[in-house]
Amino acid sequence: MVKLVGSLCILAGSGLARWARLAERRRRRQTLSDILTALRRMDEEIRQARTMLPDLLEQAAADCGPDAAALFRTAAQAAAQGEDVSRAWRQAAGDLPLAEADKRCLAALELRGDEEQVRGAIALTASALARSGEEQDKRRQSEDQRATALCFSAAALLVILLI
């Protein structure tokens, strides 16, 4: 009976580990999607309405999930207080749940200069992040299969050793 309960606990732990991995992947993908959407919207707002940067960043924060919103709110607060927006942006980008390459790309975004410079920087960053997202989507299925196989193979091995 103890071995059966132990086996069930091991299998449940394996399932929980798999679920946690999927949840983290979804969180990363949602954050990347929110940032891409916000950057594209910012580009359009700058082009059409010429909205001021602090207001633009606050609007972006309002339309995003919690991780991406923290990035835009931090930058908006820095802009409103007259601090260096680029430094605040870089620090906040480093705290995001994204791949390291995506964090570096986002941290390199310079939100200063005239309208065309800012729009060009936003477009370049959005393009790089979109490519990264597409590559992650292509690899997603095979990585999910490997993670599932690893979790449940390890659980099966532990159950066999337990018995």
Short mmCIF file of C-alpha atoms in Angstrom, two decimals:
data_model
loop_
_atom_site.label_atom_id
_atom_site.label_comp_id
_atom_site.label_asym_id
_atom_site.label_seq_id
_atom_site.Cartn_x
_atom_site.Cartn_y
_atom_site.Cartn_z
CA MET A 1 0.00 0.00 0.00
CA VAL A 2 2.85 2.39 0.84
CA LYS A 3 4.48 1.67 -2.52
CA LEU A 4 1.20 2.43 -4.32
CA VAL A 5 0.81 5.75 -2.50
CA GLY A 6 4.46 6.57 -3.19
CA SER A 7 4.00 5.74 -6.89
CA LEU A 8 0.92 7.97 -7.10
CA CYS A 9 2.80 10.81 -5.41
CA ILE A 10 5.67 10.46 -7.85
CA LEU A 11 3.31 10.49 -10.84
CA ALA A 12 1.40 13.46 -9.42
CA GLY A 13 4.69 15.32 -8.91
CA SER A 14 5.67 14.57 -12.47
CA GLY A 15 2.37 15.93 -13.73
CA LEU A 16 2.78 19.04 -11.57
CA ALA A 17 6.30 19.63 -12.92
CA ARG A 18 4.97 19.33 -16.47
CA TRP A 19 2.11 21.72 -15.73
CA ALA A 20 4.50 24.27 -14.18
CA ARG A 21 6.72 24.15 -17.26
CA LEU A 22 3.75 24.74 -19.54
CA ALA A 23 2.51 27.61 -17.36
CA GLU A 24 5.92 29.31 -17.52
CA ARG A 25 6.03 28.91 -21.31
CA ARG A 26 2.54 30.42 -21.61
CA ARG A 27 3.57 33.32 -19.36
CA ARG A 28 6.63 34.03 -21.51
CA ARG A 29 4.62 33.85 -24.72
CA GLN A 30 1.86 36.10 -23.35
CA THR A 31 4.39 38.65 -22.15
CA LEU A 32 6.11 38.70 -25.53
CA SER A 33 2.76 39.03 -27.30
CA ASP A 34 1.69 41.90 -25.01
CA ILE A 35 4.94 43.76 -25.60
CA LEU A 36 4.74 43.31 -29.37
CA THR A 37 1.15 44.55 -29.46
CA ALA A 38 2.01 47.54 -27.28
CA LEU A 39 5.06 48.47 -29.36
CA ARG A 40 3.07 48.34 -32.59
CA ARG A 41 0.32 50.44 -31.03
CA MET A 42 2.91 52.93 -29.78
CA ASP A 43 4.35 53.21 -33.28
CA GLU A 44 0.90 54.00 -34.68
CA GLU A 45 0.14 56.51 -31.93
CA ILE A 46 3.40 58.33 -32.54
CA ARG A 47 2.76 58.41 -36.27
CA GLN A 48 -0.88 59.44 -36.17
CA ALA A 49 -1.57 61.29 -32.93
CA ARG A 50 1.94 62.33 -31.86
CA THR A 51 1.12 61.38 -28.28
CA MET A 52 3.66 62.36 -25.64
CA LEU A 53 5.90 59.54 -24.40
CA PRO A 54 4.72 59.35 -20.75
CA ASP A 55 1.07 59.20 -21.87
CA LEU A 56 1.93 56.66 -24.54
CA LEU A 57 3.71 54.42 -22.05
CA GLU A 58 0.80 54.65 -19.59
CA GLN A 59 -1.65 53.68 -22.35
CA ALA A 60 0.54 50.72 -23.26
CA ALA A 61 0.67 49.63 -19.60
CA ALA A 62 -3.12 49.77 -19.32
CA ASP A 63 -3.58 47.40 -22.27
CA CYS A 64 -1.02 44.75 -21.22
CA GLY A 65 -0.78 41.82 -18.89
CA PRO A 66 0.97 42.30 -15.52
CA ASP A 67 4.52 41.49 -16.64
CA ALA A 68 4.53 43.75 -19.68
CA ALA A 69 2.58 46.45 -17.83
CA ALA A 70 5.35 46.65 -15.22
CA LEU A 71 7.85 47.47 -17.98
CA PHE A 72 5.74 50.26 -19.45
CA ARG A 73 4.72 51.69 -16.06
CA THR A 74 8.33 51.85 -14.89
CA ALA A 75 9.33 53.71 -18.04
CA ALA A 76 6.28 56.01 -17.80
CA GLN A 77 7.09 56.92 -14.20
CA ALA A 78 10.69 57.68 -15.13
CA ALA A 79 9.55 59.87 -18.03
CA ALA A 80 7.01 61.71 -15.88
CA GLN A 81 9.61 62.39 -13.18
CA GLY A 82 12.19 63.61 -15.68
CA GLU A 83 14.53 60.68 -15.08
CA ASP A 84 16.44 58.76 -17.72
CA VAL A 85 13.78 56.65 -19.49
CA SER A 86 16.35 54.43 -21.20
CA ARG A 87 17.94 53.40 -17.91
CA ALA A 88 14.57 52.63 -16.31
CA TRP A 89 13.53 50.75 -19.46
CA ARG A 90 16.70 48.62 -19.43
CA GLN A 91 16.30 47.73 -15.76
CA ALA A 92 12.63 46.82 -16.16
CA ALA A 93 13.35 44.78 -19.32
CA GLY A 94 15.85 42.70 -17.36
CA ASP A 95 13.13 41.65 -14.93
CA LEU A 96 10.76 40.30 -17.59
CA PRO A 97 10.06 36.56 -17.91
CA LEU A 98 11.54 36.37 -21.40
CA ALA A 99 14.46 34.59 -23.04
CA GLU A 100 17.79 36.34 -22.49
CA ALA A 101 18.07 37.30 -26.17
CA ASP A 102 14.62 38.92 -26.04
CA LYS A 103 15.54 40.81 -22.86
CA ARG A 104 18.71 42.15 -24.51
CA CYS A 105 16.79 43.16 -27.63
CA LEU A 106 14.16 44.95 -25.58
CA ALA A 107 16.73 46.60 -23.32
CA ALA A 108 18.49 48.03 -26.38
CA LEU A 109 15.38 50.02 -27.38
CA GLU A 110 16.17 53.73 -27.13
CA LEU A 111 13.10 55.87 -26.53
CA ARG A 112 14.74 59.21 -27.18
CA GLY A 113 15.29 61.43 -30.15
CA ASP A 114 12.82 62.79 -32.64
CA GLU A 115 9.69 61.08 -33.89
CA GLU A 116 11.37 59.18 -36.71
CA GLN A 117 14.21 57.90 -34.53
CA VAL A 118 11.81 56.58 -31.89
CA ARG A 119 9.53 55.01 -34.51
CA GLY A 120 12.52 53.38 -36.22
CA ALA A 121 13.82 51.98 -32.94
CA ILE A 122 10.38 50.64 -32.03
CA ALA A 123 9.91 49.06 -35.45
CA LEU A 124 13.33 47.41 -35.32
CA THR A 125 12.74 46.02 -31.84
CA ALA A 126 9.23 44.81 -32.70
CA SER A 127 10.55 43.06 -35.80
CA ALA A 128 13.29 41.27 -33.85
CA LEU A 129 10.87 40.22 -31.11
CA ALA A 130 8.35 38.98 -33.68
CA ARG A 131 11.02 36.81 -35.32
CA SER A 132 11.98 35.43 -31.94
CA GLY A 133 8.35 34.62 -31.17
CA GLU A 134 7.94 32.83 -34.48
CA GLU A 135 11.05 30.75 -33.82
CA GLN A 136 9.78 29.85 -30.36
CA ASP A 137 6.43 28.82 -31.83
CA LYS A 138 8.18 26.55 -34.33
CA ARG A 139 10.16 24.84 -31.56
CA ARG A 140 7.25 24.67 -29.11
CA GLN A 141 5.79 21.32 -30.11
CA SER A 142 9.06 19.41 -30.08
CA GLU A 143 10.12 21.01 -26.78
CA ASP A 144 6.75 20.15 -25.23
CA GLN A 145 7.10 16.55 -26.35
CA ARG A 146 10.63 16.33 -24.93
CA ALA A 147 9.55 17.86 -21.62
CA THR A 148 6.60 15.48 -21.34
CA ALA A 149 8.79 12.49 -22.13
CA LEU A 150 11.42 13.60 -19.62
CA CYS A 151 8.94 14.20 -16.79
CA PHE A 152 7.06 10.97 -17.19
CA SER A 153 10.13 8.85 -17.97
CA ALA A 154 11.77 10.09 -14.78
CA ALA A 155 8.56 9.35 -12.88
CA ALA A 156 8.38 5.85 -14.37
CA LEU A 157 12.01 5.20 -13.42
CA LEU A 158 11.39 6.31 -9.85
CA VAL A 159 8.26 4.15 -9.63
CA ILE A 160 10.22 1.14 -10.89
CA LEU A 161 12.96 1.80 -8.34
CA LEU A 162 10.33 2.17 -5.61
CA ILE A 163 8.75 -1.17 -6.45
#
